[in-house]
CSV table of N, CA and C in Angstrom, one decimal:
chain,number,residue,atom,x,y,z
R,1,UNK,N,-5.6,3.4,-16.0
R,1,UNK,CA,-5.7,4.0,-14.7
R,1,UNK,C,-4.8,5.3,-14.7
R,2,UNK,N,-5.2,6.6,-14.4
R,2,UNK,CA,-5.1,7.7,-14.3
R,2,UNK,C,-4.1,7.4,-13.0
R,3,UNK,N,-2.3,8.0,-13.3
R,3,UNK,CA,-1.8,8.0,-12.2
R,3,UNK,C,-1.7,9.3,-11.3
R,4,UNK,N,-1.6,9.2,-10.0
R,4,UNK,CA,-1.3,10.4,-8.9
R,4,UNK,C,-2.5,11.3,-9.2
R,5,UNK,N,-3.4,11.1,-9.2
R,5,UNK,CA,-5.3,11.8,-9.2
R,5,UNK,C,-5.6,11.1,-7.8
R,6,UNK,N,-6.1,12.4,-6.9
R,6,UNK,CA,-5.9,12.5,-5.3
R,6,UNK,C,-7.6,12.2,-5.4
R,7,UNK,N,-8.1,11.4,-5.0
R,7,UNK,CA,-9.3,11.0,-4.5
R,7,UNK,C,-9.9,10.5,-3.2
R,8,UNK,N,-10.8,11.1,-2.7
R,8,UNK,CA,-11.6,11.1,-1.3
R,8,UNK,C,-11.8,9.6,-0.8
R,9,UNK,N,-11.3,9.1,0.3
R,9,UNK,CA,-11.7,8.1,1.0
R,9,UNK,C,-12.7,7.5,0.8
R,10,UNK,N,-13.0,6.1,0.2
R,10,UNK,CA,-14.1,5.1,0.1
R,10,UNK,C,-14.0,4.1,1.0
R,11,UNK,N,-15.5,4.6,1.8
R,11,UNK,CA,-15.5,3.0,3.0
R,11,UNK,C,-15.4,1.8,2.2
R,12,UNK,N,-15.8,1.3,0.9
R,12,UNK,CA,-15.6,0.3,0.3
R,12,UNK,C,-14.0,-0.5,0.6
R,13,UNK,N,-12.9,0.6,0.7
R,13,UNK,CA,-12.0,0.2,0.4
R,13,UNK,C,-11.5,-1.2,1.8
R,14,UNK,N,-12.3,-1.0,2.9
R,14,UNK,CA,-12.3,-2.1,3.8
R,14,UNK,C,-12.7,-3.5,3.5
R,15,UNK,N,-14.0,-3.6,2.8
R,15,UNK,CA,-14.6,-4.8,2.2
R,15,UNK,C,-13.7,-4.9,1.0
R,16,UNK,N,-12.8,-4.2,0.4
R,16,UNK,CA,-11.7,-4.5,-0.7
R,16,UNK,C,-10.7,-5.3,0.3
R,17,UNK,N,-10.2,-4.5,1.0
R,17,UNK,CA,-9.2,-5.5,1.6
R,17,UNK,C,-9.7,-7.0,2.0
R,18,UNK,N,-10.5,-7.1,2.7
R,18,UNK,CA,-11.0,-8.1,3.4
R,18,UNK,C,-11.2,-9.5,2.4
R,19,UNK,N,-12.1,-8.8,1.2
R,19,UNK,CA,-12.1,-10.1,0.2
R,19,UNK,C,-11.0,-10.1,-0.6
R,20,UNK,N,-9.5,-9.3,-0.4
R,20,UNK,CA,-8.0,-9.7,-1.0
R,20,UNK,C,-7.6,-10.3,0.3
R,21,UNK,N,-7.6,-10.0,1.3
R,21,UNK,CA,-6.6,-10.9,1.9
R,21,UNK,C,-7.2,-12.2,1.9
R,22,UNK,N,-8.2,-12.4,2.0
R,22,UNK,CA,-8.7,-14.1,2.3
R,22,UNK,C,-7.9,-14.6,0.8
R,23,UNK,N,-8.1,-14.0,-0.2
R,23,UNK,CA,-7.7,-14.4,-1.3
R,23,UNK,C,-5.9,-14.9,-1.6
R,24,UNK,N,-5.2,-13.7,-0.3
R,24,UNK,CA,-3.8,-14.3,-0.2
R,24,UNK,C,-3.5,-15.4,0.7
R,25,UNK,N,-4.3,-15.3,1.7
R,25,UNK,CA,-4.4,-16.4,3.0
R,25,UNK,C,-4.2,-17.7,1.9
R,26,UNK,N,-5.3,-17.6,1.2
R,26,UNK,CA,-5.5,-19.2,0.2
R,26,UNK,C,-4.4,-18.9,-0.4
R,27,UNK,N,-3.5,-18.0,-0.9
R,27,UNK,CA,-2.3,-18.7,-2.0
R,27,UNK,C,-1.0,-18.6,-1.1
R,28,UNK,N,-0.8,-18.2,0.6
R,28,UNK,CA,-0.2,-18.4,1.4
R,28,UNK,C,-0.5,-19.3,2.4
R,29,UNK,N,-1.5,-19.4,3.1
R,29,UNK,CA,-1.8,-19.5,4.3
R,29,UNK,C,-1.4,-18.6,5.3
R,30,UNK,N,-2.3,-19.2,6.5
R,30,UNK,CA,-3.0,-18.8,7.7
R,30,UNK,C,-1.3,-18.0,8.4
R,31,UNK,N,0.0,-18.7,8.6
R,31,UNK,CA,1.0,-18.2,8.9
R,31,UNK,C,1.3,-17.1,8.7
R,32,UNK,N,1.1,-16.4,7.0
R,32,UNK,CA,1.5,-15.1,6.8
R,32,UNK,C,1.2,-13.8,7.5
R,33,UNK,N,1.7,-12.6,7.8
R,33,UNK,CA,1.0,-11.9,8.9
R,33,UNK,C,0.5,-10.9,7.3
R,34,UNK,N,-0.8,-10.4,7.4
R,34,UNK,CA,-1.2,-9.7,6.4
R,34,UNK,C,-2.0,-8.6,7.2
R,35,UNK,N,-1.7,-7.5,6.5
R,35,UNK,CA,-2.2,-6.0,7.4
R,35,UNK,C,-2.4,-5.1,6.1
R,36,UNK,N,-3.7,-4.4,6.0
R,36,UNK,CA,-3.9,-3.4,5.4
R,36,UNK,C,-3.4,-2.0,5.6
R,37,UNK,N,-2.3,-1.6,4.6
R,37,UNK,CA,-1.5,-0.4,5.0
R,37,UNK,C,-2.1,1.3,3.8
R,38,UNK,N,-0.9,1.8,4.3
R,38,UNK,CA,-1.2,2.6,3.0
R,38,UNK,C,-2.6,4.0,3.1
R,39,UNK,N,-3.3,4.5,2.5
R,39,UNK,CA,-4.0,5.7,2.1
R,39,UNK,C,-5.6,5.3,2.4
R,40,UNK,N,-5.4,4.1,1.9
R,40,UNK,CA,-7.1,3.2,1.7
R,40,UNK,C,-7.1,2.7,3.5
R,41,UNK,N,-6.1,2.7,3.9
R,41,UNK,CA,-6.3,2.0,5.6
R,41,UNK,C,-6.8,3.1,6.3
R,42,UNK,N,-6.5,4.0,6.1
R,42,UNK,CA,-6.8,5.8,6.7
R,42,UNK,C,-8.4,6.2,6.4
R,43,UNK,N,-9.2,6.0,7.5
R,43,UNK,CA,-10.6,7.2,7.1
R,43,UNK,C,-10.2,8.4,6.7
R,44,UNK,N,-10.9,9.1,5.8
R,44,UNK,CA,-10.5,10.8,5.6
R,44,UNK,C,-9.4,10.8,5.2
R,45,UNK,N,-8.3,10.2,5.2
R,45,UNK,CA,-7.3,10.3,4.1
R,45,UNK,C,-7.0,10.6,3.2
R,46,UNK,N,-7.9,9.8,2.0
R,46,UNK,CA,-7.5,9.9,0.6
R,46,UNK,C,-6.2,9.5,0.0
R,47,UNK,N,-6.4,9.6,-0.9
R,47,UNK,CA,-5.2,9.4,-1.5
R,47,UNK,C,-5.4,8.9,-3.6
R,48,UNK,N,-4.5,8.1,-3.3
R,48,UNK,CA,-4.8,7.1,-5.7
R,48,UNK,C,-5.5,5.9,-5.2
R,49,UNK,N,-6.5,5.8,-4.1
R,49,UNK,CA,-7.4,4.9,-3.8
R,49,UNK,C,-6.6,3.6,-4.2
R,50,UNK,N,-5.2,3.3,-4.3
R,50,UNK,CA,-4.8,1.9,-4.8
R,50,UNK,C,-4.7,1.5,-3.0
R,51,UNK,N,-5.0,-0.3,-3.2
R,51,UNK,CA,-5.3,-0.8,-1.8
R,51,UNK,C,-4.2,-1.8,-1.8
R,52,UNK,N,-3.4,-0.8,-0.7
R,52,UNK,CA,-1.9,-1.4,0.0
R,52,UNK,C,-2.3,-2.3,0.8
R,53,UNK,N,-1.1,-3.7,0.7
R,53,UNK,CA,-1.2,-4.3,1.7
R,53,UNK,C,0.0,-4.8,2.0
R,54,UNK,N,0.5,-5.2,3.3
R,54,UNK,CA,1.5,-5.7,3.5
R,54,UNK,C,1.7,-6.9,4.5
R,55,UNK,N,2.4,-7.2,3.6
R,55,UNK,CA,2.1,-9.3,4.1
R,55,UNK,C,3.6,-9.3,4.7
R,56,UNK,N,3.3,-10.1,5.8
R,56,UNK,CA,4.6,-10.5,6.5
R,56,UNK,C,5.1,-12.2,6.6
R,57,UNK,N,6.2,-12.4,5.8
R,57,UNK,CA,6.5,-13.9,6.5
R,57,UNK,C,7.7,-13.8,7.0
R,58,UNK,N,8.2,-15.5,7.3
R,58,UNK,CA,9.5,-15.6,8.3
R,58,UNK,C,10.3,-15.2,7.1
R,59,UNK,N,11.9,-15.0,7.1
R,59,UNK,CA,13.0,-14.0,6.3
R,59,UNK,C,13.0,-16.1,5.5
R,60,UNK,N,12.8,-17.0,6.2
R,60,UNK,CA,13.4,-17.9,5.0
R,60,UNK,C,11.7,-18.4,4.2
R,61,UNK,N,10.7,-17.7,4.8
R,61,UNK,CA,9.7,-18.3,3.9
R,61,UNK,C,9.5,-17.3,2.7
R,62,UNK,N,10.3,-16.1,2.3
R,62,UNK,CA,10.2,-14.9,1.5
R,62,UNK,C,10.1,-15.4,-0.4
R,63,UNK,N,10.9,-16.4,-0.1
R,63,UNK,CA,11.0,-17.2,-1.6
R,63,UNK,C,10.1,-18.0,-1.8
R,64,UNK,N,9.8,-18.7,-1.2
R,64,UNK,CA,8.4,-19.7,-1.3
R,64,UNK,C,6.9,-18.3,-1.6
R,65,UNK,N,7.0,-17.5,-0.7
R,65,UNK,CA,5.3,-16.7,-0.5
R,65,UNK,C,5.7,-15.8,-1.7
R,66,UNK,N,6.8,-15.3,-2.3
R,66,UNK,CA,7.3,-14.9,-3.7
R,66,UNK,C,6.3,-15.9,-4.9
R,67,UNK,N,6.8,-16.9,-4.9
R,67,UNK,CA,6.3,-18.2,-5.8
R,67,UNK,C,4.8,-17.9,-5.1
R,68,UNK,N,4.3,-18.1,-4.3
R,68,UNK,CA,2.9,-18.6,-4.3
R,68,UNK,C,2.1,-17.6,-4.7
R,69,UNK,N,2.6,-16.2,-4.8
R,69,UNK,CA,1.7,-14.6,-5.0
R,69,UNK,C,1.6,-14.8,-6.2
R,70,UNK,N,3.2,-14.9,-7.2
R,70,UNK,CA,2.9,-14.9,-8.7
R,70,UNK,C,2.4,-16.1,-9.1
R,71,UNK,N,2.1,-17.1,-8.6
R,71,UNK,CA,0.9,-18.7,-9.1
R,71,UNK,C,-0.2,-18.1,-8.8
R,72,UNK,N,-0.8,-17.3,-7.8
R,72,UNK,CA,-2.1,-16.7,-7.3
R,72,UNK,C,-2.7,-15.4,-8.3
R,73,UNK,N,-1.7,-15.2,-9.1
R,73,UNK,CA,-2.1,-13.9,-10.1
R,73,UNK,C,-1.4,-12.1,-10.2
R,74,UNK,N,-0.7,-12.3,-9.0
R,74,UNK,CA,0.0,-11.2,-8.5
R,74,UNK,C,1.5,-10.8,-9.2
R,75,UNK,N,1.5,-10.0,-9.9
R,75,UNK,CA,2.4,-9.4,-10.9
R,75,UNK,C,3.2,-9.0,-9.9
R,76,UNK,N,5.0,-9.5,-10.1
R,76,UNK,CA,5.9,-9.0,-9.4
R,76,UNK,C,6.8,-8.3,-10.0
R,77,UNK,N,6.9,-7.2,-9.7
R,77,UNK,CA,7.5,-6.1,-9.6
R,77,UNK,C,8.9,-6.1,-9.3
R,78,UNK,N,9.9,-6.6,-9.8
R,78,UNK,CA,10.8,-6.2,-10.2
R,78,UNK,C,11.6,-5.0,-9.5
R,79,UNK,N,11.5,-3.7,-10.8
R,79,UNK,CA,11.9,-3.0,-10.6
R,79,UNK,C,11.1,-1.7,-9.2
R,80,UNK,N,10.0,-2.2,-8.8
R,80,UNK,CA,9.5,-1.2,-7.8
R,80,UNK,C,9.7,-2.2,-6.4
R,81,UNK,N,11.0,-3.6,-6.3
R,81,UNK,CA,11.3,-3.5,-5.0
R,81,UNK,C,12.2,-3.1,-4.6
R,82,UNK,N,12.9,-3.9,-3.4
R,82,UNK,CA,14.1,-3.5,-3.2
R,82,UNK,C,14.5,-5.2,-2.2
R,83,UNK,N,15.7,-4.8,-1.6
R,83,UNK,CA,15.9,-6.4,-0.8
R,83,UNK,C,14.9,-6.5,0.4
R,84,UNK,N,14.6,-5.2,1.2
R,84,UNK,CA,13.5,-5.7,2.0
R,84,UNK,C,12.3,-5.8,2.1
R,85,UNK,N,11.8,-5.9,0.8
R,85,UNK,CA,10.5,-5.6,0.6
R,85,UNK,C,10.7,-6.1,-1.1
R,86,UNK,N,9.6,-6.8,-1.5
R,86,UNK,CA,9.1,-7.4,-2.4
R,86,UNK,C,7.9,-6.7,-3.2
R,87,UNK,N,7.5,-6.4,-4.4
R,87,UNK,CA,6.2,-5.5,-4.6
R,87,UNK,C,5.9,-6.4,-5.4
R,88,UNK,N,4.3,-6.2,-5.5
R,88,UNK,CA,3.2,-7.1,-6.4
R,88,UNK,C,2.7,-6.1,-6.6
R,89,UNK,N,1.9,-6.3,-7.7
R,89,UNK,CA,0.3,-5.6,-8.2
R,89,UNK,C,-0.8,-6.3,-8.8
R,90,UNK,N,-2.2,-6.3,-8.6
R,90,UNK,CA,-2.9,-6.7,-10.0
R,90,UNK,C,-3.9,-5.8,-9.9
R,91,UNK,N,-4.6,-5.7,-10.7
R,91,UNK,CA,-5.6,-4.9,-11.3
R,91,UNK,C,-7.0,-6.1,-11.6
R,92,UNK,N,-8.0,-5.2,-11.1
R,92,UNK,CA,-9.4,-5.4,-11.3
R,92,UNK,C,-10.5,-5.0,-11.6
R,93,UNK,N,-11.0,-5.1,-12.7
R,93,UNK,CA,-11.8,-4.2,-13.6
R,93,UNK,C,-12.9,-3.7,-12.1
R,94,UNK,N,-13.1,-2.8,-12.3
R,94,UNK,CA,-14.2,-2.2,-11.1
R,94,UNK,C,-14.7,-0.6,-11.6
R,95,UNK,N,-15.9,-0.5,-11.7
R,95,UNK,CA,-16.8,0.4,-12.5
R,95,UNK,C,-16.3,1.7,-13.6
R,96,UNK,N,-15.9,0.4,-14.3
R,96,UNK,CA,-15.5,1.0,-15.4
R,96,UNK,C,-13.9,1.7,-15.4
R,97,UNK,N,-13.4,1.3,-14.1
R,97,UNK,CA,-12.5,1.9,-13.7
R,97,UNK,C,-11.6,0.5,-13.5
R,98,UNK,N,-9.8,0.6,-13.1
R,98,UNK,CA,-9.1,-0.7,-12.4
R,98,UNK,C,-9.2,-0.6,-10.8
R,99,UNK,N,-9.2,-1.1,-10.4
R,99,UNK,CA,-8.8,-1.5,-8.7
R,99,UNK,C,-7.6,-2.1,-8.6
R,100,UNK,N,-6.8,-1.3,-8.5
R,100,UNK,CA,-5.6,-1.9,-8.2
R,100,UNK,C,-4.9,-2.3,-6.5
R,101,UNK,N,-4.3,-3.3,-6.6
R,101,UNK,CA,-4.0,-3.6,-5.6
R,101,UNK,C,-2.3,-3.9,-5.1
R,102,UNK,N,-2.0,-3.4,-4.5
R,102,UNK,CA,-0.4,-3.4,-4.2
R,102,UNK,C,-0.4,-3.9,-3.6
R,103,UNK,N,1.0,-5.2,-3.0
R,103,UNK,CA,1.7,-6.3,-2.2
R,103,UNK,C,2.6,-6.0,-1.9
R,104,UNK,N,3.5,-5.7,-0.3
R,104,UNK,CA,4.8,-5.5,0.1
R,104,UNK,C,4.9,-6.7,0.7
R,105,UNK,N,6.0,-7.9,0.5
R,105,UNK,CA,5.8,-9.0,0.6
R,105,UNK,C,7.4,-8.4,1.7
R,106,UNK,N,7.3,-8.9,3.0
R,106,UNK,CA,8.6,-8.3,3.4
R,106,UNK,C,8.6,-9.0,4.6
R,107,UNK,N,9.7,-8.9,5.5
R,107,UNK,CA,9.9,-9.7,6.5
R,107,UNK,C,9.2,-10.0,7.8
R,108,UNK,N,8.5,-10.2,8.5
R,108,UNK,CA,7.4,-9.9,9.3
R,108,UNK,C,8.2,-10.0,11.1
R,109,UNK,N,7.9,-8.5,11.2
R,109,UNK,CA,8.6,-7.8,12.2
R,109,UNK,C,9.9,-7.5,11.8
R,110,UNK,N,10.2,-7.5,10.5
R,110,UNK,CA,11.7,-6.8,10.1
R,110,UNK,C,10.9,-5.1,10.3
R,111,UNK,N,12.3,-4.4,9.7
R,111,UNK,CA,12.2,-2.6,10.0
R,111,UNK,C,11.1,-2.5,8.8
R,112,UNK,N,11.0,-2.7,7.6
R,112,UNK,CA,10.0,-2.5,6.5
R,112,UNK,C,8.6,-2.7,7.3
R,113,UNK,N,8.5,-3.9,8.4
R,113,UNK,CA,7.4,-3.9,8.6
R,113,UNK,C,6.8,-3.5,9.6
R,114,UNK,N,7.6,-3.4,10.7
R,114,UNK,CA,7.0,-2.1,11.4
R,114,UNK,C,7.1,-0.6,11.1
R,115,UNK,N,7.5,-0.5,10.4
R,115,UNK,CA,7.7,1.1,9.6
R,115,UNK,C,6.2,1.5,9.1
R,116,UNK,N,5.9,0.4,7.9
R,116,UNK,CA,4.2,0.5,7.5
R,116,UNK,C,3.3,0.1,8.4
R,117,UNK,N,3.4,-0.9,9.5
R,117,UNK,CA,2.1,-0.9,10.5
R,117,UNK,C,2.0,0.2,11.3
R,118,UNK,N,3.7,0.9,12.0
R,118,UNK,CA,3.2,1.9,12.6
R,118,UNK,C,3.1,3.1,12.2
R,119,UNK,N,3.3,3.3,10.9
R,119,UNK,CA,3.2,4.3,10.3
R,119,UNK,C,1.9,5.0,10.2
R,120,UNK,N,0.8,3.8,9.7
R,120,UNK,CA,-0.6,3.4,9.7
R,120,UNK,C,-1.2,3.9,11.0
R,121,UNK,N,-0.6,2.8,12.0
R,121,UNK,CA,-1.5,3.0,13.1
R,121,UNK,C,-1.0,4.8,14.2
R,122,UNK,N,-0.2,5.2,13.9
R,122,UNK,CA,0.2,6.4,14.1
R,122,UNK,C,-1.0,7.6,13.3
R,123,UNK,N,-1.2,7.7,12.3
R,123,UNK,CA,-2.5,8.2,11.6
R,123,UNK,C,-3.4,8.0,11.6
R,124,UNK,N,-4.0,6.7,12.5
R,124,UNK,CA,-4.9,6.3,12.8
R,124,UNK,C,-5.6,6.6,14.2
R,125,UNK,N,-4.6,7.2,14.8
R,125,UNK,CA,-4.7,8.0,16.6
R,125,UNK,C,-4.4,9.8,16.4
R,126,UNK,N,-3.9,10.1,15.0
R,126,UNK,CA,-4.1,11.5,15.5
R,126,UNK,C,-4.6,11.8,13.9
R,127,UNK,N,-5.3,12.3,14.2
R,127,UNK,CA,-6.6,12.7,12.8
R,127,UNK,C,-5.8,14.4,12.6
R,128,UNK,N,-5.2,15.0,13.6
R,128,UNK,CA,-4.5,16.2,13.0
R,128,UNK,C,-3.4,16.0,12.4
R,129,UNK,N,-2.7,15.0,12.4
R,129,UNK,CA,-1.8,14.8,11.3
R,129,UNK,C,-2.1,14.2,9.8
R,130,UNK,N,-3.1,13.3,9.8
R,130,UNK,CA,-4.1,13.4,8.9
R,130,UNK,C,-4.5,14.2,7.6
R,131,UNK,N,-5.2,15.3,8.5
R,131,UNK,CA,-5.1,16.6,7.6
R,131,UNK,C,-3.9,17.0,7.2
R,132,UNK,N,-3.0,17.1,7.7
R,132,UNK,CA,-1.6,17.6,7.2
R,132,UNK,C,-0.9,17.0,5.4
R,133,UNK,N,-1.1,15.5,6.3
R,133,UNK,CA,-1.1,14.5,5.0
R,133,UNK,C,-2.0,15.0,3.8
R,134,UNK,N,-2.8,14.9,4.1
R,134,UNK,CA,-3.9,15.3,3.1
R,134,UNK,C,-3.7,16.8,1.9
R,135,UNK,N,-3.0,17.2,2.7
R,135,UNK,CA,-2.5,18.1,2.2
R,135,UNK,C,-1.4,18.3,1.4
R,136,UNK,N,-0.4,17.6,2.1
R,136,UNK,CA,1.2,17.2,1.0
R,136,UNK,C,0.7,16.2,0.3
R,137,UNK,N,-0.4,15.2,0.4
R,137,UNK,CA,-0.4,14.4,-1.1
R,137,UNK,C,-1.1,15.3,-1.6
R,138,UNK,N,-2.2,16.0,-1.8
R,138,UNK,CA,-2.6,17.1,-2.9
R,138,UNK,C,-1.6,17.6,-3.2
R,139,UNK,N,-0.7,18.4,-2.6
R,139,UNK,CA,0.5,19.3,-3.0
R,139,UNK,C,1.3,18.1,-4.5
R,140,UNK,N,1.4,17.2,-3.9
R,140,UNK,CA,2.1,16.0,-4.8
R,140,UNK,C,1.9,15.9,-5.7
R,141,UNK,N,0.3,15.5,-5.9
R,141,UNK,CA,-0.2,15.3,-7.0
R,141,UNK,C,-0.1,16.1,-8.2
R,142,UNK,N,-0.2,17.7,-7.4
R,142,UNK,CA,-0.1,18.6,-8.8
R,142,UNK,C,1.6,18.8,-8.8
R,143,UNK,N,2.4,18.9,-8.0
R,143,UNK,CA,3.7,19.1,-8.3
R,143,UNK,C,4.1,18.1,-9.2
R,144,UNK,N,3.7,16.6,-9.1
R,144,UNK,CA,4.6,15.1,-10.1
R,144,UNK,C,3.9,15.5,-11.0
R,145,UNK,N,2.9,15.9,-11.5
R,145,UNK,CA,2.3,15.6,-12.5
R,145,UNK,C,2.4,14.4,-13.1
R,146,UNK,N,2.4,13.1,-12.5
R,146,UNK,CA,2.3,11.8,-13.1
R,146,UNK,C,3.3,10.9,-12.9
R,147,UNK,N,4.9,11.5,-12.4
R,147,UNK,CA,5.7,11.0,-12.3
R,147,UNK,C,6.2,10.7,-11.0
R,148,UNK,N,6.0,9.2,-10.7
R,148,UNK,CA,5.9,8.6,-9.1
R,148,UNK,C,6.9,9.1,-8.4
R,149,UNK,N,8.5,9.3,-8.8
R,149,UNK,CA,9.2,9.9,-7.9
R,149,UNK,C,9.4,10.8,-7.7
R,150,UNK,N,8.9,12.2,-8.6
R,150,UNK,CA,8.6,13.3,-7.8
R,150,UNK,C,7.4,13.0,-7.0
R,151,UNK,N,6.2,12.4,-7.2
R,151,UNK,CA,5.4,12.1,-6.0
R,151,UNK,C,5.6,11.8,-4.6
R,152,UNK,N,6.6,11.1,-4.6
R,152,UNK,CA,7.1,10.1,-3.5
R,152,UNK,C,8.2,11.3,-2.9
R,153,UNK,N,9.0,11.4,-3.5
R,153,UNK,CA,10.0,12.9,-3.3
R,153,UNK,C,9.2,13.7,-2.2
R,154,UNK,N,8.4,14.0,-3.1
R,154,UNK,CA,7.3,14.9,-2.0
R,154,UNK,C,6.8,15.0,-1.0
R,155,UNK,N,6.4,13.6,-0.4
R,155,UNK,CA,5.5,12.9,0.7
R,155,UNK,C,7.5,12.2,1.7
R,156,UNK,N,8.1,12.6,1.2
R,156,UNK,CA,9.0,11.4,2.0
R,156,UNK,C,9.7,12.8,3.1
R,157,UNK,N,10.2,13.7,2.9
R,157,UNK,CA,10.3,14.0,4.7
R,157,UNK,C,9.1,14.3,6.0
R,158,UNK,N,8.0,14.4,5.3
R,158,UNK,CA,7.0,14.2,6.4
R,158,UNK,C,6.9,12.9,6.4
R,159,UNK,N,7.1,12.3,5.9
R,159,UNK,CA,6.8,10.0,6.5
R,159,UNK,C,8.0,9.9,7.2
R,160,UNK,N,9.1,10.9,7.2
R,160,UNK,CA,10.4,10.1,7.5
R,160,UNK,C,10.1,11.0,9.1
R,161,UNK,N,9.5,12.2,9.0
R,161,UNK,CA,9.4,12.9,10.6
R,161,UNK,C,8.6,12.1,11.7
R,162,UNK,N,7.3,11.2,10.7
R,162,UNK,CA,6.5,11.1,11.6
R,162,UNK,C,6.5,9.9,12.1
């Protein structure tokens, strides 16, 4: 998989979420709060088409839904978390290409997780900031040239204004 390559919004990417989250429901259950975040949640957005999602449980069920992601197939990430937030990944062969899929396994209604729901649903009510976006992750893409944290570098005081 070709990293930080800015590609055009796929309505697929909804029917992607929909058949992963039923897929985490079963290796969590119905309790976890699970929300599609991220680039692929955005119409017209774009973005590295990887399909963010972010799962919420209670702060003491974080160790148990830990264990139940990596029994379910979900590669944990280590070094891409932090204490409030958990990261997974897996990959899925898909047209000749991977589908990759990201997990922020984090507290549900802690600050991580309203940060990404409303971050989401803030871009989701004004399509002129949108464009804007759209624009610093292209800017990103060619500035990192591959390397995530000039990527991220790049995109982080507009996520931190908005």
């Amino acid at each position: 998989m070709q990293k930080y390559v800015f590609r055009k919004y796929n309505p697929e990417y909804l029917a992607f979420f929909t058949s992963e989250k039923k897929k985490i429901v079963k290796a969590l259950g119905t309790t976890a709060k699970i929300e599609h975040v991220g680039s692929t949640a955005i119409p017209d957005l774009g973005g590295k088409g990887i399909l963010d999602i972010a799962v919420g449980v209670s702060k003491s069920k974080i160790a148990e839904a830990k264990k139940k992601l990596e029994e379910a197939g979900y590669e944990f990430r280590e070094k891409a978390s932090y204490p409030e937030r958990l990261f997974f990944r897996r990959d899925y062969p898909y047209k000749n290409r991977k589908r990759r899929i990201h997990i922020h396994l984090t507290k549900f209604n802690g600050q991580d997780w309203k940060e990404m729901i409303c971050f989401r649903d803030y871009l989701l009510k004004h399509p002129n900031v949108v464009e804007q976006y759209v624009k610093i992750k292209k800017e990103g893409v060619k500035k990192a040239l591959g390397d995530g944290e000039k990527y991220r570098k790049h995109k982080e005081k507009f996520i931190e204004n908005i």
